[in-house]
Amino acid sequence: MSESSRDTAEGAGWGAAEHGTYRRLMPHRVEKISWLDPRMLRAARNGVLASWFGDPTGDTRARWVAQREAAGAPADKVIRRDDPDRFSFLVIGDTGEGGEPQYAVVPGLLQEGRDTAFAVLASDVIYPVGSADDYGTKFFRPYRDYRAPIYAIPGNHDWYEDLGGFMRIFCDDAPPLPPAPRPRPLTRAWLRSLLWHRPRAGDGGRLEEARKLRSAPGQQAVQPGPYWAIDAGPVRIVGIDTGLLGTVDAEQGAWLREVSRGPRPKILVTGSPLYVDGEYHPCPIEGGGTVDDIVRDPGHHYVAAIGGDIHNYQRYPVRLDDGRTLQYVVAGGGGAFTHATHTIPRVDVAGVTERDFRCYPLRGDSLAFYSGLYGRRLRLRRFLTLTDAEAMAVIAERLGIGPTRAPGAPARVTRRTRLVAGLLGTGRRPDRRKRLRLPVRKAYTSLFSPGSATYSPPFFKCFLRLDVSPEAIRLRCHAATGHRAQEIAPPVEDEVTIPLK
């Protein structure tokens, strides 16, 4: 196991390191996704339309579920495996951009996952809109050498074509849904239907060839729908589908309450993390209540809630009033462009402070990464680009925290480093942010959104390995930088043992 970013700058991927071998896995031609491209934004318009004219996700999901049940899927949506009491599995979030950051995760994933029983993809399996023909280069090809089954929950991008591609891949080649009844003219639903993005004619024509890349019997997995539970060894893993807008419909909410009952230890996997960026998002359920109400109920015995959607790693150990500690994890660093962590203010939420909080990339590495990115894009390298030492120093000053990496040569915080940190939306202590009225994350997101994946290391990607026993779960976050050292021995950026008894 190599050094991590918490140990050295080289462990973070900085410096003259040898590039990894991941490029050998890639196709010769790679689609470069940019969210600054108007064509991409137009294709991905359904999320905006749902927020304007009403979200049809719940109705569409109910039709998919009814179709699967009619085809013989179990009504309780539980996948019953025969794993022993001690086994391991992977969680990979927000994978499918198909570029270098996604493929850079694969060598380390194969190394650490060679003895795992299965993997779970947590949110946004395929970008930009979940098209069936994109699965060849963004699912089957990168994971062709992973010898175990892969299950998945959809993210909002998988819903941009009404989940058709996702259902074909993960749900026993589910046929297309019949057309929905036409909405009444001059209603909000009618306006939405006029503007709605739909799959192009013939989408999925390349699937038969793509499936050959993961055709071994041991790689096959069939799930009962877009949400499910897996009984594996001593635990139950519950995967929920939060659709286009990060909510749960009433039918799925009723199922979630039912499948959560009982003393068996449980892990939630969701496309909408419940704690993220220092904030609490309990995830509303249509008709009342929240997902987190169910997770916190002591009768349900949840021990962790893992969410995708945000493209980095975060962990919040929340101590509840009854003395239990729930691990709330963000794990969306599996392949899409990196969401910044330097914009996260000093953490103080639900009793979790900086002392308890963990993230990857470290805030200083995130700031150095983005300063270099925009230094190149704006041709202002001399002004904008910060070294990792400068970025770590200004982060420590603004948040009032100690060094997060073993200190090397001291870096002086200058007017330039403070200005660059401010321009790139670096977080502050909550008291200072409130006094100065600086909505730093919103300003950063609107002015300095990354827009597209980057194509040179370090990528600051990650995946999770969970080792289960009857007594405990060991959760480890492994880094993938795109450099050879981290491919051979993926460093552990965070590790926690979660008791089950």
Short mmCIF file of C-alpha atoms in Angstrom, two decimals:
data_model
loop_
_atom_site.label_atom_id
_atom_site.label_comp_id
_atom_site.label_asym_id
_atom_site.label_seq_id
_atom_site.Cartn_x
_atom_site.Cartn_y
_atom_site.Cartn_z
CA MET A 1 0.00 0.00 0.00
CA SER A 2 1.53 3.34 -1.05
CA GLU A 3 1.63 6.63 0.82
CA SER A 4 -1.60 8.63 0.86
CA SER A 5 -2.22 12.33 0.32
CA ARG A 6 -2.25 12.68 4.12
CA ASP A 7 1.35 11.50 4.21
CA THR A 8 3.16 13.25 1.34
CA ALA A 9 2.63 15.44 -1.71
CA GLU A 10 3.85 12.53 -3.85
CA GLY A 11 1.15 10.36 -2.28
CA ALA A 12 -1.38 12.91 -3.49
CA GLY A 13 -0.06 12.59 -7.03
CA TRP A 14 1.95 15.81 -7.21
CA GLY A 15 5.44 15.86 -8.64
CA ALA A 16 7.17 13.96 -11.43
CA ALA A 17 5.43 10.63 -10.99
CA GLU A 18 5.15 7.88 -13.60
CA HIS A 19 1.83 7.85 -15.44
CA GLY A 20 -0.33 4.80 -14.92
CA THR A 21 -1.24 2.07 -17.37
CA TYR A 22 -4.96 2.93 -17.48
CA ARG A 23 -4.72 4.40 -20.99
CA ARG A 24 -4.16 0.90 -22.38
CA LEU A 25 -7.72 0.07 -21.31
CA MET A 26 -9.30 2.98 -23.15
CA PRO A 27 -10.80 3.06 -26.64
CA HIS A 28 -8.83 4.95 -29.29
CA ARG A 29 -11.48 7.63 -29.50
CA VAL A 30 -12.99 9.14 -26.36
CA GLU A 31 -15.97 11.47 -26.23
CA LYS A 32 -15.02 14.53 -24.20
CA ILE A 33 -17.98 15.68 -22.14
CA SER A 34 -18.15 19.40 -21.39
CA TRP A 35 -20.98 20.97 -19.44
CA LEU A 36 -20.02 24.25 -21.08
CA ASP A 37 -21.19 22.80 -24.41
CA PRO A 38 -24.73 24.01 -25.24
CA ARG A 39 -25.48 20.69 -26.95
CA MET A 40 -24.83 18.82 -23.71
CA LEU A 41 -26.98 21.22 -21.73
CA ARG A 42 -29.80 20.89 -24.24
CA ALA A 43 -29.69 17.08 -24.11
CA ALA A 44 -29.70 17.16 -20.29
CA ARG A 45 -32.61 19.56 -20.02
CA ASN A 46 -35.11 17.19 -18.39
CA GLY A 47 -33.96 18.00 -14.85
CA VAL A 48 -34.71 21.68 -15.42
CA LEU A 49 -38.04 20.88 -17.07
CA ALA A 50 -39.02 18.67 -14.12
CA SER A 51 -38.31 21.50 -11.68
CA TRP A 52 -40.35 23.95 -13.77
CA PHE A 53 -43.32 21.86 -14.88
CA GLY A 54 -43.50 19.04 -12.34
CA ASP A 55 -41.44 15.89 -11.88
CA PRO A 56 -42.82 12.80 -13.71
CA THR A 57 -40.17 10.49 -12.26
CA GLY A 58 -42.46 8.87 -9.67
CA ASP A 59 -45.08 7.88 -12.26
CA THR A 60 -42.47 6.57 -14.69
CA ARG A 61 -40.70 4.63 -11.95
CA ALA A 62 -43.99 3.03 -10.87
CA ARG A 63 -44.57 1.87 -14.46
CA TRP A 64 -41.08 0.35 -14.62
CA VAL A 65 -41.63 -1.44 -11.30
CA ALA A 66 -45.02 -2.79 -12.40
CA GLN A 67 -43.48 -4.06 -15.63
CA ARG A 68 -40.70 -5.86 -13.74
CA GLU A 69 -43.13 -7.45 -11.30
CA ALA A 70 -45.28 -8.64 -14.21
CA ALA A 71 -42.11 -10.24 -15.64
CA GLY A 72 -41.54 -12.16 -12.41
CA ALA A 73 -39.28 -9.89 -10.34
CA PRO A 74 -39.81 -10.40 -6.58
CA ALA A 75 -42.40 -8.02 -5.14
CA ASP A 76 -40.23 -7.27 -2.09
CA LYS A 77 -37.34 -6.32 -4.44
CA VAL A 78 -34.81 -8.21 -2.33
CA ILE A 79 -31.83 -9.90 -3.98
CA ARG A 80 -30.89 -12.88 -1.81
CA ARG A 81 -27.26 -13.90 -2.19
CA ASP A 82 -25.40 -16.79 -0.58
CA ASP A 83 -22.32 -14.86 0.57
CA PRO A 84 -20.62 -16.13 3.74
CA ASP A 85 -20.59 -14.17 7.00
CA ARG A 86 -17.23 -12.69 5.99
CA PHE A 87 -17.04 -11.11 2.54
CA SER A 88 -16.11 -7.84 0.80
CA PHE A 89 -17.71 -5.57 -1.80
CA LEU A 90 -16.95 -2.33 -3.64
CA VAL A 91 -18.88 0.92 -3.95
CA ILE A 92 -18.10 3.22 -6.90
CA GLY A 93 -20.02 6.44 -7.46
CA ASP A 94 -20.68 8.65 -10.49
CA THR A 95 -18.61 6.65 -12.91
CA GLY A 96 -19.67 7.02 -16.48
CA GLU A 97 -18.00 9.92 -18.28
CA GLY A 98 -15.87 7.47 -20.25
CA GLY A 99 -12.71 9.56 -20.15
CA GLU A 100 -9.36 9.33 -18.42
CA PRO A 101 -10.64 10.01 -14.88
CA GLN A 102 -13.00 7.00 -15.10
CA TYR A 103 -10.41 4.64 -16.57
CA ALA A 104 -7.76 5.84 -14.11
CA VAL A 105 -9.81 4.25 -11.30
CA VAL A 106 -9.90 0.82 -12.93
CA PRO A 107 -6.39 -0.63 -12.28
CA GLY A 108 -6.54 0.07 -8.55
CA LEU A 109 -10.13 -1.09 -8.39
CA LEU A 110 -9.18 -4.40 -9.99
CA GLN A 111 -6.24 -4.73 -7.60
CA GLU A 112 -8.26 -4.08 -4.43
CA GLY A 113 -11.42 -5.74 -5.75
CA ARG A 114 -9.96 -9.01 -6.97
CA ASP A 115 -11.47 -10.98 -4.05
CA THR A 116 -14.71 -9.01 -3.63
CA ALA A 117 -18.12 -10.64 -4.00
CA PHE A 118 -19.76 -7.82 -6.00
CA ALA A 119 -19.72 -4.10 -6.67
CA VAL A 120 -22.38 -1.38 -6.42
CA LEU A 121 -22.46 1.67 -8.69
CA ALA A 122 -23.91 4.55 -6.68
CA SER A 123 -25.54 7.15 -8.97
CA ASP A 124 -24.93 8.45 -12.51
CA VAL A 125 -23.80 5.27 -14.20
CA ILE A 126 -23.76 6.98 -17.62
CA TYR A 127 -23.21 10.61 -18.64
CA PRO A 128 -24.54 12.76 -20.18
CA VAL A 129 -28.09 11.34 -20.48
CA GLY A 130 -27.96 7.60 -19.77
CA SER A 131 -28.14 6.49 -23.42
CA ALA A 132 -28.01 2.73 -23.99
CA ASP A 133 -25.29 2.97 -26.65
CA ASP A 134 -22.99 4.76 -24.20
CA TYR A 135 -22.76 1.66 -22.00
CA GLY A 136 -20.16 0.08 -24.28
CA THR A 137 -17.31 2.49 -23.49
CA LYS A 138 -18.60 3.73 -20.11
CA PHE A 139 -19.60 0.47 -18.40
CA PHE A 140 -18.82 -2.77 -20.23
CA ARG A 141 -15.32 -1.82 -21.40
CA PRO A 142 -13.89 -0.28 -18.21
CA TYR A 143 -15.21 -3.07 -15.95
CA ARG A 144 -14.74 -6.01 -18.31
CA ASP A 145 -12.00 -7.52 -16.13
CA TYR A 146 -13.93 -7.19 -12.88
CA ARG A 147 -14.99 -10.81 -12.44
CA ALA A 148 -17.94 -10.35 -10.05
CA PRO A 149 -21.51 -9.00 -10.52
CA ILE A 150 -22.21 -5.26 -10.57
CA TYR A 151 -25.45 -3.80 -9.21
CA ALA A 152 -26.45 -0.15 -9.60
CA ILE A 153 -28.79 2.61 -8.54
CA PRO A 154 -29.54 5.36 -11.06
CA GLY A 155 -28.59 8.99 -10.70
CA ASN A 156 -30.29 12.00 -12.23
CA HIS A 157 -28.28 11.64 -15.47
CA ASP A 158 -29.53 8.07 -15.93
CA TRP A 159 -33.06 9.50 -15.76
CA TYR A 160 -32.56 12.05 -18.58
CA GLU A 161 -33.85 9.43 -21.04
CA ASP A 162 -36.50 8.06 -18.66
CA LEU A 163 -34.21 5.27 -17.40
CA GLY A 164 -34.56 3.16 -20.55
CA GLY A 165 -30.85 2.39 -20.94
CA PHE A 166 -30.40 1.62 -17.23
CA MET A 167 -33.32 -0.82 -17.20
CA ARG A 168 -31.99 -2.67 -20.25
CA ILE A 169 -28.58 -3.19 -18.67
CA PHE A 170 -29.38 -3.97 -15.05
CA CYS A 171 -32.95 -5.29 -15.14
CA ASP A 172 -32.92 -8.34 -17.41
CA ASP A 173 -33.06 -6.38 -20.68
CA ALA A 174 -36.38 -4.76 -19.71
CA PRO A 175 -38.32 -3.75 -22.86
CA PRO A 176 -39.28 -0.10 -23.45
CA LEU A 177 -42.32 1.18 -21.61
CA PRO A 178 -45.47 1.68 -23.69
CA PRO A 179 -46.28 5.35 -24.35
CA ALA A 180 -47.79 7.17 -21.39
CA PRO A 181 -51.28 8.67 -21.75
CA ARG A 182 -51.21 12.08 -23.42
CA PRO A 183 -51.56 14.97 -20.96
CA ARG A 184 -54.43 17.41 -21.33
CA PRO A 185 -53.56 20.35 -23.62
CA LEU A 186 -52.42 23.65 -22.11
CA THR A 187 -51.38 22.08 -18.80
CA ARG A 188 -47.93 22.10 -17.23
CA ALA A 189 -47.56 18.41 -18.03
CA TRP A 190 -48.47 19.10 -21.66
CA LEU A 191 -45.82 21.84 -21.91
CA ARG A 192 -43.28 19.51 -20.32
CA SER A 193 -44.08 16.73 -22.81
CA LEU A 194 -43.54 19.10 -25.75
CA LEU A 195 -40.03 20.00 -24.55
CA TRP A 196 -38.98 16.64 -23.06
CA HIS A 197 -35.75 15.03 -24.26
CA ARG A 198 -36.25 11.44 -25.46
CA PRO A 199 -33.85 8.74 -26.71
CA ARG A 200 -32.84 8.94 -30.34
CA ALA A 201 -34.28 6.36 -32.71
CA GLY A 202 -32.24 3.16 -32.72
CA ASP A 203 -30.49 3.80 -29.40
CA GLY A 204 -29.08 0.53 -28.08
CA GLY A 205 -28.17 -0.93 -31.45
CA ARG A 206 -24.59 -1.55 -30.28
CA LEU A 207 -25.53 -3.23 -27.01
CA GLU A 208 -25.28 -6.83 -28.23
CA GLU A 209 -21.63 -6.36 -29.12
CA ALA A 210 -20.88 -4.42 -25.93
CA ARG A 211 -22.36 -7.10 -23.67
CA LYS A 212 -19.71 -9.58 -24.84
CA LEU A 213 -17.14 -7.66 -22.76
CA ARG A 214 -18.86 -8.78 -19.53
CA SER A 215 -20.36 -12.10 -20.60
CA ALA A 216 -18.85 -14.54 -18.08
CA PRO A 217 -21.46 -16.28 -15.89
CA GLY A 218 -19.88 -14.93 -12.69
CA GLN A 219 -20.25 -11.35 -13.91
CA GLN A 220 -24.00 -11.47 -14.40
CA ALA A 221 -26.40 -9.62 -12.11
CA VAL A 222 -30.14 -9.09 -12.44
CA GLN A 223 -31.87 -6.65 -10.15
CA PRO A 224 -35.63 -6.26 -9.65
CA GLY A 225 -35.79 -2.58 -10.56
CA PRO A 226 -34.16 0.81 -10.04
CA TYR A 227 -34.39 0.37 -6.26
CA TRP A 228 -33.65 -2.84 -4.39
CA ALA A 229 -32.19 -4.52 -1.32
CA ILE A 230 -29.37 -7.09 -1.23
CA ASP A 231 -29.14 -9.63 1.59
CA ALA A 232 -25.46 -10.57 1.71
CA GLY A 233 -23.88 -12.37 4.63
CA PRO A 234 -24.94 -10.68 7.88
CA VAL A 235 -26.00 -7.36 6.31
CA ARG A 236 -28.72 -5.89 4.11
CA ILE A 237 -27.70 -3.24 1.56
CA VAL A 238 -30.62 -1.00 0.58
CA GLY A 239 -30.35 0.97 -2.68
CA ILE A 240 -32.84 3.76 -3.37
CA ASP A 241 -33.56 5.76 -6.52
CA THR A 242 -33.84 9.52 -5.96
CA GLY A 243 -34.72 10.31 -9.57
CA LEU A 244 -34.25 13.64 -11.26
CA LEU A 245 -34.64 15.98 -8.30
CA GLY A 246 -33.25 14.05 -5.32
CA THR A 247 -36.55 12.93 -3.79
CA VAL A 248 -38.38 9.65 -3.12
CA ASP A 249 -41.92 8.96 -4.30
CA ALA A 250 -44.60 7.64 -1.92
CA GLU A 251 -44.59 4.08 -3.30
CA GLN A 252 -40.82 3.73 -2.92
CA GLY A 253 -41.02 5.38 0.50
CA ALA A 254 -43.51 2.76 1.70
CA TRP A 255 -41.23 0.01 0.39
CA LEU A 256 -38.21 1.59 2.10
CA ARG A 257 -40.01 1.61 5.47
CA GLU A 258 -40.98 -2.03 5.04
CA VAL A 259 -37.60 -3.32 3.87
CA SER A 260 -35.82 -1.40 6.65
CA ARG A 261 -37.60 -3.15 9.50
CA GLY A 262 -35.86 -5.66 11.71
CA PRO A 263 -32.55 -6.00 13.56
CA ARG A 264 -30.39 -7.04 10.61
CA PRO A 265 -27.62 -4.41 10.15
CA LYS A 266 -28.21 -2.23 7.09
CA ILE A 267 -26.31 0.10 4.77
CA LEU A 268 -28.17 2.65 2.66
CA VAL A 269 -26.88 3.47 -0.83
CA THR A 270 -28.47 6.56 -2.37
CA GLY A 271 -27.96 8.96 -5.24
CA SER A 272 -28.50 11.96 -2.93
CA PRO A 273 -26.13 12.09 0.08
CA LEU A 274 -27.76 13.01 3.39
CA TYR A 275 -24.79 15.00 4.68
CA VAL A 276 -22.63 16.81 2.15
CA ASP A 277 -20.46 19.94 2.02
CA GLY A 278 -21.09 20.62 5.68
CA GLU A 279 -24.87 20.63 5.22
CA TYR A 280 -27.76 18.31 6.07
CA HIS A 281 -30.12 17.09 3.32
CA PRO A 282 -32.48 14.49 4.82
CA CYS A 283 -34.16 13.66 1.45
CA PRO A 284 -37.95 14.19 1.51
CA ILE A 285 -40.42 11.39 0.82
CA GLU A 286 -43.60 12.25 -1.03
CA GLY A 287 -46.48 12.27 1.44
CA GLY A 288 -44.34 13.04 4.49
CA GLY A 289 -41.20 12.09 6.34
CA THR A 290 -37.65 11.78 5.10
CA VAL A 291 -35.20 9.07 4.19
CA ASP A 292 -33.06 10.05 7.17
CA ASP A 293 -36.00 9.54 9.55
CA ILE A 294 -35.96 5.91 8.42
CA VAL A 295 -32.17 5.63 8.63
CA ARG A 296 -32.06 7.02 12.18
CA ASP A 297 -34.87 4.84 13.55
CA PRO A 298 -33.15 2.49 16.05
CA GLY A 299 -35.54 -0.31 15.09
CA HIS A 300 -34.09 -0.35 11.58
CA HIS A 301 -30.43 -0.79 12.61
CA TYR A 302 -28.76 1.24 9.86
CA VAL A 303 -25.04 1.67 10.43
CA ALA A 304 -24.09 3.76 7.36
CA ALA A 305 -25.61 5.81 4.54
CA ILE A 306 -23.49 6.14 1.37
CA GLY A 307 -24.45 8.63 -1.35
CA GLY A 308 -23.15 9.51 -4.79
CA ASP A 309 -23.93 12.60 -6.93
CA ILE A 310 -21.10 14.78 -5.53
CA HIS A 311 -17.81 13.82 -7.16
CA ASN A 312 -15.50 13.47 -4.17
CA TYR A 313 -15.30 11.65 -0.83
CA GLN A 314 -16.63 12.94 2.49
CA ARG A 315 -17.44 11.24 5.80
CA TYR A 316 -19.54 12.52 8.71
CA PRO A 317 -19.71 10.29 11.84
CA VAL A 318 -22.97 11.52 13.40
CA ARG A 319 -23.61 10.53 17.01
CA LEU A 320 -27.32 10.13 17.67
CA ASP A 321 -29.21 10.87 20.88
CA ASP A 322 -29.43 7.16 21.70
CA GLY A 323 -25.63 6.84 21.67
CA ARG A 324 -25.26 5.16 18.26
CA THR A 325 -22.92 6.59 15.65
CA LEU A 326 -24.03 6.56 12.00
CA GLN A 327 -21.45 6.96 9.26
CA TYR A 328 -22.73 9.29 6.53
CA VAL A 329 -20.50 9.02 3.48
CA VAL A 330 -20.25 10.80 0.12
CA ALA A 331 -18.66 8.47 -2.44
CA GLY A 332 -19.06 9.98 -5.91
CA GLY A 333 -15.43 10.06 -7.00
CA GLY A 334 -15.55 7.10 -9.39
CA GLY A 335 -14.99 8.78 -12.75
CA ALA A 336 -16.67 12.12 -13.42
CA PHE A 337 -14.94 15.49 -13.04
CA THR A 338 -13.87 16.27 -9.46
CA HIS A 339 -16.12 18.43 -7.33
CA ALA A 340 -14.06 20.76 -5.17
CA THR A 341 -13.59 20.14 -1.46
CA HIS A 342 -11.83 23.45 -0.79
CA THR A 343 -15.24 25.18 -0.98
CA ILE A 344 -16.48 23.24 2.08
CA PRO A 345 -16.47 25.61 5.07
CA ARG A 346 -15.14 24.55 8.44
CA VAL A 347 -17.45 21.68 9.39
CA ASP A 348 -19.83 22.05 12.31
CA VAL A 349 -23.00 20.06 11.64
CA ALA A 350 -24.96 17.56 13.75
CA GLY A 351 -22.16 17.50 16.31
CA VAL A 352 -19.55 16.67 13.64
CA THR A 353 -16.58 19.02 13.68
CA GLU A 354 -13.35 19.30 11.72
CA ARG A 355 -11.81 16.88 14.18
CA ASP A 356 -14.19 14.14 13.01
CA PHE A 357 -14.74 15.11 9.34
CA ARG A 358 -12.78 13.47 6.52
CA CYS A 359 -12.61 14.32 2.84
CA TYR A 360 -10.68 13.43 -0.29
CA PRO A 361 -9.13 15.25 -2.00
CA LEU A 362 -7.81 17.23 0.93
CA ARG A 363 -8.96 20.83 0.71
CA GLY A 364 -5.45 22.07 -0.04
CA ASP A 365 -5.02 19.60 -2.88
CA SER A 366 -8.43 20.60 -4.24
CA LEU A 367 -7.45 24.28 -4.22
CA ALA A 368 -4.08 23.55 -5.87
CA PHE A 369 -5.84 21.37 -8.48
CA TYR A 370 -8.35 24.07 -9.41
CA SER A 371 -5.83 26.89 -9.34
CA GLY A 372 -3.75 24.97 -11.88
CA LEU A 373 -6.82 24.11 -13.95
CA TYR A 374 -7.95 27.71 -14.27
CA GLY A 375 -4.43 28.99 -14.58
CA ARG A 376 -4.16 26.90 -17.76
CA ARG A 377 -7.63 27.67 -19.08
CA LEU A 378 -7.39 31.43 -18.53
CA ARG A 379 -3.69 31.60 -19.44
CA LEU A 380 -2.93 33.14 -16.05
CA ARG A 381 -0.65 30.43 -14.71
CA ARG A 382 1.79 32.72 -12.96
CA PHE A 383 -0.99 34.45 -11.06
CA LEU A 384 -3.58 31.74 -10.40
CA THR A 385 -1.52 28.57 -9.94
CA LEU A 386 -0.72 27.70 -6.33
CA THR A 387 1.66 25.00 -5.17
CA ASP A 388 0.21 22.35 -2.91
CA ALA A 389 2.15 23.87 0.01
CA GLU A 390 0.75 27.36 -0.67
CA ALA A 391 -2.77 25.96 -0.98
CA MET A 392 -2.47 23.99 2.27
CA ALA A 393 -1.21 27.09 4.09
CA VAL A 394 -4.01 29.39 2.95
CA ILE A 395 -6.63 26.71 3.72
CA ALA A 396 -5.27 26.40 7.25
CA GLU A 397 -5.46 30.19 7.69
CA ARG A 398 -8.98 30.62 6.32
CA LEU A 399 -10.50 27.68 8.19
CA GLY A 400 -8.42 27.93 11.33
CA ILE A 401 -7.28 24.30 11.14
CA GLY A 402 -3.94 22.59 11.48
CA PRO A 403 -1.98 21.05 8.60
CA THR A 404 -3.67 18.01 7.06
CA ARG A 405 -0.43 16.62 5.65
CA ALA A 406 2.92 16.04 7.27
CA PRO A 407 4.53 19.49 6.89
CA GLY A 408 7.35 20.00 4.43
CA ALA A 409 8.98 23.29 3.61
CA PRO A 410 6.89 26.10 5.17
CA ALA A 411 4.87 28.21 2.73
CA ARG A 412 4.13 31.88 3.35
CA VAL A 413 0.55 33.10 2.90
CA THR A 414 0.74 36.18 0.70
CA ARG A 415 -1.79 38.66 -0.66
CA ARG A 416 -1.80 36.74 -3.95
CA THR A 417 -2.53 33.36 -2.34
CA ARG A 418 -5.35 34.91 -0.29
CA LEU A 419 -6.81 36.55 -3.41
CA VAL A 420 -6.63 33.33 -5.45
CA ALA A 421 -8.22 31.37 -2.60
CA GLY A 422 -11.06 33.90 -2.44
CA LEU A 423 -11.61 33.88 -6.22
CA LEU A 424 -11.83 30.08 -6.21
CA GLY A 425 -14.44 30.02 -3.45
CA THR A 426 -12.36 28.64 -0.59
CA GLY A 427 -14.45 27.97 2.50
CA ARG A 428 -14.17 29.86 5.77
CA ARG A 429 -15.01 29.40 9.40
CA PRO A 430 -18.81 29.60 9.84
CA ASP A 431 -18.65 32.64 12.09
CA ARG A 432 -16.57 34.65 9.58
CA ARG A 433 -18.68 33.59 6.62
CA LYS A 434 -21.84 34.72 8.40
CA ARG A 435 -20.33 38.03 9.45
CA LEU A 436 -18.99 38.81 5.99
CA ARG A 437 -22.10 37.43 4.22
CA LEU A 438 -20.07 35.50 1.69
CA PRO A 439 -22.02 32.69 -0.03
CA VAL A 440 -18.71 31.21 -1.09
CA ARG A 441 -19.87 27.89 -2.47
CA LYS A 442 -22.62 29.43 -4.60
CA ALA A 443 -20.23 32.04 -5.97
CA TYR A 444 -17.68 29.37 -6.81
CA THR A 445 -20.24 27.08 -8.40
CA SER A 446 -21.65 29.79 -10.66
CA LEU A 447 -18.38 31.40 -11.70
CA PHE A 448 -15.84 28.57 -11.63
CA SER A 449 -17.70 25.36 -12.37
CA PRO A 450 -15.21 22.83 -13.77
CA GLY A 451 -17.51 22.11 -16.71
CA SER A 452 -15.66 19.04 -17.93
CA ALA A 453 -13.35 16.26 -16.88
CA THR A 454 -9.61 16.87 -16.87
CA TYR A 455 -7.19 14.75 -18.87
CA SER A 456 -3.93 14.77 -16.95
CA PRO A 457 -3.11 13.37 -13.48
CA PRO A 458 -3.59 13.78 -10.60
CA PHE A 459 -7.32 13.14 -10.93
CA PHE A 460 -8.19 12.68 -7.23
CA LYS A 461 -10.65 9.86 -7.91
CA CYS A 462 -11.65 7.20 -5.40
CA PHE A 463 -13.67 4.07 -4.64
CA LEU A 464 -14.72 2.25 -1.48
CA ARG A 465 -13.97 -1.25 -0.27
CA LEU A 466 -16.14 -2.62 2.54
CA ASP A 467 -15.02 -5.74 4.42
CA VAL A 468 -17.95 -7.33 6.27
CA SER A 469 -17.86 -9.69 9.24
CA PRO A 470 -20.50 -10.60 11.81
CA GLU A 471 -18.88 -8.18 14.25
CA ALA A 472 -18.04 -5.13 12.12
CA ILE A 473 -17.62 -3.50 8.73
CA ARG A 474 -14.29 -2.00 7.77
CA LEU A 475 -14.82 0.81 5.25
CA ARG A 476 -11.81 2.11 3.33
CA CYS A 477 -11.62 4.90 0.76
CA HIS A 478 -8.93 4.12 -1.83
CA ALA A 479 -7.44 6.85 -4.02
CA ALA A 480 -6.84 6.79 -7.76
CA THR A 481 -4.65 9.59 -9.10
CA GLY A 482 -3.77 8.27 -12.55
CA HIS A 483 -0.15 7.68 -11.52
CA ARG A 484 1.48 4.27 -11.53
CA ALA A 485 2.32 4.16 -7.82
CA GLN A 486 -1.33 4.52 -6.85
CA GLU A 487 -2.37 1.88 -9.41
CA ILE A 488 -0.02 -0.74 -7.99
CA ALA A 489 -0.98 -0.11 -4.36
CA PRO A 490 -4.04 2.17 -4.08
CA PRO A 491 -3.50 4.32 -0.98
CA VAL A 492 -6.07 4.38 1.81
CA GLU A 493 -7.28 7.94 2.25
CA ASP A 494 -9.71 7.13 5.04
CA GLU A 495 -10.59 4.07 7.08
CA VAL A 496 -13.24 3.45 9.73
CA THR A 497 -14.48 0.33 11.54
CA ILE A 498 -18.25 0.25 12.01
CA PRO A 499 -19.46 -2.11 14.75
CA LEU A 500 -22.50 -4.25 13.96
CA LYS A 501 -23.30 -5.30 17.53
#
